[in-house]
Coordinates of C-alpha atoms in Angstrom, one line a residue:
X813 CA -22.5 -26.5 8.6
X814 CA -19.4 -24.7 9.1
X815 CA -15.8 -26.2 8.4
X816 CA -13.2 -25.9 11.2
X817 CA -9.7 -25.1 10.3
X818 CA -7.2 -27.8 11.2
X819 CA -3.7 -27.6 9.7
X820 CA -1.8 -24.8 8.2
X821 CA -0.1 -25.8 5.0
X822 CA -0.9 -22.8 2.7
X823 CA -0.9 -24.9 -0.1
X824 CA -1.1 -24.0 -3.8
X825 CA -3.1 -26.6 -4.9
X826 CA -4.1 -29.1 -2.3
X827 CA -5.5 -32.0 -3.2
X828 CA -5.8 -35.7 -3.1
X829 CA -6.7 -36.2 0.4
X830 CA -7.0 -40.0 2.1
X831 CA -7.6 -41.6 5.3
X832 CA -4.8 -44.5 5.3
X833 CA -3.7 -46.4 8.2
X834 CA -4.5 -44.0 11.2
X835 CA -3.6 -41.0 9.3
X836 CA -4.5 -38.1 6.6
X837 CA -2.5 -38.1 3.7
X838 CA -2.7 -35.5 1.2
X839 CA -0.6 -33.4 -2.0
X840 CA 0.3 -30.3 -2.8
X841 CA 0.4 -30.9 -6.9
X842 CA 1.9 -27.6 -7.7
X843 CA 4.6 -28.0 -5.1
X844 CA 5.1 -31.5 -5.7
X845 CA 4.7 -32.7 -2.2
X846 CA 3.2 -35.5 -0.5
X847 CA 2.2 -35.1 3.1
X848 CA 1.2 -36.9 6.3
X849 CA -0.6 -35.7 9.1
X850 CA -1.4 -37.7 12.4
X851 CA -4.4 -35.8 14.1
X852 CA -3.6 -37.7 17.4
X853 CA -0.6 -36.5 17.7
X854 CA -0.5 -33.5 15.4
X855 CA 2.7 -34.9 13.8
X856 CA 3.4 -33.6 9.9
X857 CA 5.6 -35.1 7.6
X858 CA 6.2 -34.1 3.9
X859 CA 8.1 -35.6 1.1
X860 CA 9.2 -34.3 -2.3
X861 CA 8.0 -35.7 -5.3
X862 CA 9.8 -35.2 -8.8
X863 CA 7.2 -34.0 -10.5
X864 CA 3.4 -32.9 -9.9
X865 CA 1.8 -35.4 -7.8
X866 CA -2.0 -35.5 -8.0
X867 CA -3.2 -38.2 -5.5
X868 CA -2.0 -41.1 -2.8
X869 CA -3.8 -44.0 -2.2
X870 CA -3.5 -47.0 0.1
X871 CA -2.0 -50.3 -1.6
X872 CA -2.5 -54.3 -0.6
X873 CA 0.9 -54.4 -1.5
X874 CA 4.3 -52.6 -0.6
X875 CA 4.3 -48.9 0.0
X876 CA 1.5 -46.7 -1.6
X877 CA 0.5 -45.7 -4.9
X878 CA 1.0 -42.0 -6.1
X879 CA 0.6 -40.2 -9.5
X880 CA 3.3 -38.1 -10.6
X881 CA 2.8 -35.8 -14.0
X882 CA 3.3 -38.8 -16.7
X883 CA 1.9 -42.0 -14.7
X884 CA 1.6 -43.6 -11.6
X885 CA 3.9 -44.8 -9.4
X886 CA 4.9 -46.6 -6.2
X887 CA 5.7 -44.2 -3.3
X888 CA 7.9 -45.8 -0.4
X889 CA 7.4 -43.3 2.5
X890 CA 10.7 -44.9 4.4
X891 CA 13.0 -44.3 2.0
X892 CA 11.1 -41.5 -0.2
X893 CA 11.6 -43.3 -3.4
X894 CA 9.2 -43.2 -6.4
X895 CA 9.1 -46.3 -8.3
X896 CA 7.2 -45.8 -11.8
X897 CA 4.4 -48.3 -12.9
X898 CA 3.5 -46.7 -16.3
X899 CA 3.6 -44.1 -18.5
X900 CA 0.2 -42.1 -19.5
X901 CA -0.4 -40.2 -22.8
X902 CA 3.2 -39.6 -23.4
X903 CA 2.4 -38.0 -26.5
X904 CA 0.6 -35.3 -24.6
X905 CA 3.2 -33.4 -22.6
X906 CA 1.2 -30.4 -21.2
X907 CA -1.2 -33.2 -19.5
X908 CA -0.8 -34.6 -16.2
X909 CA -2.5 -37.1 -13.7
X910 CA -5.1 -35.8 -11.7
X911 CA -7.8 -37.2 -9.2
X912 CA -8.2 -41.1 -8.4
X913 CA -10.7 -43.8 -7.0
X914 CA -10.6 -47.4 -5.9
X915 CA -13.2 -49.8 -6.7
X916 CA -14.0 -53.0 -4.6
X917 CA -11.7 -55.1 -7.0
X918 CA -8.6 -53.1 -6.0
X919 CA -8.7 -51.1 -9.4
X920 CA -7.5 -47.8 -9.5
X921 CA -9.7 -45.5 -11.7
X922 CA -8.1 -41.9 -12.5
X923 CA -8.2 -39.4 -15.0
X924 CA -6.0 -37.1 -16.4
X925 CA -6.5 -33.2 -17.6
X926 CA -4.7 -30.9 -19.6
X927 CA -2.4 -28.9 -17.2
X928 CA -3.2 -25.4 -19.1
X929 CA -7.0 -26.1 -18.2
X930 CA -7.9 -25.3 -22.1
X931 CA -7.9 -28.5 -24.0
X932 CA -10.4 -31.3 -24.0
X933 CA -7.3 -34.3 -23.7
X934 CA -8.3 -35.4 -20.1
X935 CA -9.3 -38.7 -20.0
X936 CA -10.1 -41.6 -17.7
X937 CA -8.1 -45.0 -17.1
X938 CA -8.1 -48.0 -15.3
X939 CA -5.3 -49.4 -13.2
X940 CA -5.5 -53.1 -12.5
X941 CA -2.7 -55.1 -11.1
X942 CA 0.0 -53.0 -12.4
X943 CA -1.7 -52.5 -15.7
X944 CA -3.1 -49.1 -17.6
X945 CA -5.7 -49.6 -19.9
X946 CA -8.2 -46.6 -21.4
X947 CA -11.7 -46.7 -20.8
X948 CA -14.8 -45.3 -23.2
X949 CA -15.6 -42.0 -21.2
X950 CA -15.7 -39.0 -23.1
X951 CA -12.5 -36.6 -22.9
X952 CA -12.9 -33.3 -21.1
X953 CA -10.1 -30.6 -20.0
X954 CA -10.5 -31.3 -16.4
X955 CA -11.2 -34.8 -14.9
X956 CA -12.5 -35.0 -11.3
X957 CA -13.5 -38.2 -9.3
X958 CA -13.7 -40.4 -10.4
X959 CA -15.9 -41.9 -7.1
X960 CA -17.2 -45.5 -6.9
X961 CA -20.3 -46.4 -5.3
X962 CA -19.8 -48.8 -2.2
X963 CA -21.2 -51.7 -4.1
X964 CA -19.1 -51.1 -6.9
X965 CA -21.6 -50.7 -9.6
X966 CA -21.5 -46.9 -10.0
X967 CA -18.9 -44.2 -11.0
X968 CA -19.4 -40.6 -10.9
X969 CA -17.1 -38.6 -13.3
X970 CA -16.9 -34.8 -12.7
X971 CA -16.0 -32.8 -15.8
X972 CA -15.1 -30.0 -13.6
X973 CA -15.0 -27.2 -16.6
X974 CA -18.4 -28.5 -18.1
X975 CA -19.6 -28.0 -14.6
X976 CA -21.4 -31.3 -14.4
X977 CA -20.9 -35.0 -12.8
X978 CA -22.0 -37.9 -15.3
X979 CA -22.9 -41.4 -13.5
X980 CA -21.8 -44.5 -15.2
X981 CA -22.7 -48.1 -14.4
X982 CA -19.7 -50.4 -14.2
X983 CA -19.6 -54.0 -15.0
X984 CA -17.8 -56.5 -12.9
X985 CA -15.0 -56.6 -15.6
X986 CA -14.5 -52.7 -15.3
X987 CA -16.6 -51.5 -18.3
X988 CA -18.9 -48.3 -18.0
X989 CA -21.7 -47.5 -19.8
X990 CA -22.8 -45.5 -21.9
X991 CA -23.4 -43.0 -18.9
X992 CA -26.0 -40.6 -18.0
X993 CA -26.2 -36.8 -16.4
X994 CA -26.2 -37.1 -13.0
X995 CA -25.9 -33.4 -12.1
X996 CA -25.3 -30.2 -14.0
X997 CA -24.4 -27.1 -12.3
X998 CA -25.0 -23.3 -13.4
X999 CA -22.0 -22.0 -12.4
X1000 CA -23.0 -20.2 -9.1
X1001 CA -22.0 -23.2 -7.1
X1002 CA -18.5 -22.9 -8.1
X1003 CA -17.0 -25.6 -10.1
X1004 CA -17.3 -29.0 -9.1
X1005 CA -13.9 -30.5 -8.0
X1006 CA -13.0 -33.6 -6.4
X1007 CA -15.5 -36.4 -5.7
X1008 CA -16.2 -39.3 -3.1
X1009 CA -18.6 -41.6 -2.0
X1010 CA -19.8 -42.4 1.5
X1011 CA -21.1 -45.7 2.8
X1012 CA -24.3 -44.8 1.6
X1013 CA -23.7 -43.8 -1.7
X1014 CA -23.8 -40.4 -1.1
X1015 CA -21.6 -38.2 -3.5
X1016 CA -19.3 -35.7 -1.4
X1017 CA -18.0 -32.8 -4.1
X1018 CA -15.9 -30.1 -3.2
X1019 CA -16.4 -26.6 -5.1
X1020 CA -13.8 -24.4 -6.5
X1021 CA -14.2 -21.1 -6.3
X1022 CA -17.7 -22.1 -4.3
X1023 CA -16.5 -21.9 -1.1
X1024 CA -18.1 -25.1 0.1
X1025 CA -18.7 -28.9 0.1
X1026 CA -21.8 -30.4 -0.6
X1027 CA -23.5 -34.1 -0.5
X1028 CA -25.9 -35.3 -3.1
X1029 CA -27.9 -38.4 -2.2
X1030 CA -27.7 -41.3 -5.1
X1031 CA -30.9 -39.8 -6.4
X1032 CA -28.9 -36.3 -7.0
X1033 CA -30.7 -34.7 -4.1
X1034 CA -28.6 -31.9 -2.3
X1035 CA -28.8 -33.4 1.1
X1036 CA -25.7 -31.4 3.0
X1037 CA -23.7 -28.1 2.6
X1038 CA -20.7 -27.2 4.3
X1039 CA -19.3 -23.9 4.5
X1040 CA -15.5 -22.5 4.2
X1041 CA -13.9 -19.5 5.0
X1042 CA -11.7 -20.1 1.5
X1043 CA -13.2 -20.0 -2.2
X1044 CA -11.2 -22.8 -3.3
X1045 CA -12.3 -26.3 -1.6
X1046 CA -11.0 -29.3 -4.0
X1047 CA -11.6 -32.7 -2.5
X1048 CA -13.0 -34.3 0.9
X1049 CA -11.8 -37.4 2.9
X1050 CA -13.7 -39.2 5.2
X1051 CA -12.0 -41.1 8.1
X1052 CA -10.7 -40.4 11.7
X1053 CA -11.5 -43.1 14.6
X1054 CA -15.1 -43.8 13.8
X1055 CA -15.0 -43.2 10.0
X1056 CA -17.4 -39.9 10.7
X1057 CA -14.5 -37.2 10.4
X1058 CA -14.5 -35.4 7.1
X1059 CA -11.1 -33.7 6.0
X1060 CA -10.9 -30.8 3.2
X1061 CA -8.0 -29.7 1.0
X1062 CA -8.4 -26.2 -0.6
X1063 CA -6.0 -24.2 -2.6
X1064 CA -4.5 -20.7 -3.1
X1065 CA -4.4 -21.0 -6.9
X1066 CA -5.9 -18.8 -8.9
X1067 CA -6.4 -15.9 -6.2
X1068 CA -5.3 -12.4 -6.1
X1069 CA -2.7 -11.1 -3.6
X1070 CA -5.8 -9.2 -2.7
X1071 CA -8.3 -12.1 -2.3
X1072 CA -5.5 -14.1 -0.4
X1073 CA -5.1 -11.3 1.8
X1074 CA -8.6 -11.7 2.7
X1075 CA -8.4 -15.1 3.1
X1076 CA -5.6 -16.2 5.2
X1077 CA -6.4 -19.7 5.5
X1078 CA -6.5 -20.7 1.6
X1079 CA -4.8 -23.6 1.1
X1080 CA -5.2 -25.0 4.3
X1081 CA -6.6 -28.1 5.9
X1082 CA -10.5 -28.2 7.3
X1083 CA -12.3 -30.5 8.7
X1084 CA -16.2 -31.3 10.2
X1085 CA -18.2 -34.1 11.2
X1086 CA -20.5 -36.3 8.8
X1087 CA -23.8 -38.2 9.7
X1088 CA -22.5 -41.0 6.9
X1089 CA -19.7 -42.5 7.5
X1090 CA -16.7 -43.5 5.2
X1091 CA -17.4 -46.3 3.0
X1092 CA -15.0 -49.2 3.9
X1093 CA -11.5 -48.8 3.3
X1094 CA -10.3 -50.1 -0.5
X1095 CA -6.5 -51.0 -1.1
X1096 CA -5.3 -50.8 -4.7
X1097 CA -4.3 -54.1 -6.0
X1098 CA -1.3 -52.9 -7.7

């Protein structure tokens, strides 16, 4: 399958796509920008954040929940205001928040990472009703996902530099077990990046440097591969009017001038259709 080009934005590091209330939201982490795109009207809006913004997710309360470099915040699109919720790892100024997912109870599982992409200082945290709590997941340099299965029992944590995905069983109280290796990649596929689960528990992963997004069954078998005309595929979101449309963010980061010239669509938004639809919408309880 080949992804189609949808929207020109030329993001340095496009990330965090989410289908929220009939529109695609996403961010450019390195340009500190939040975007909202309505595929029906082609309307594109954007907001400048005060710092690196890693993701934006729907809330059951006022506004949206977004991540700034130092912690989660409430984002109010009508005014463009960012209201801090908590600080995370204030003792590690080179770290930033990176990727996130919502479980069935409205808790946000999110990760941090070394912004220099070297030190294993990235950890997974849990945001539950406005309170941030650490988890027992092992530290890595670049956290991605976590993706949570539709039934809320499994969490998939992507160790990007380790080129692997660890699967954890999580209790109703939000406690992960010791985890087991779900996927290990050789490096030929690129680096596994953002991850989500679809309605059947399949795991979609974007591959940075791999020119592809791939879906794996709950048992870890490759079921679908979608090719892109750009190298750095960061993450997909499932949505659209029927939940069967995938939207993918991409990045120009790490490409040389020559590679950018060969990939003029790098950093843009792409789309393709999927057989299995999105999981039912989840909203943060914060």
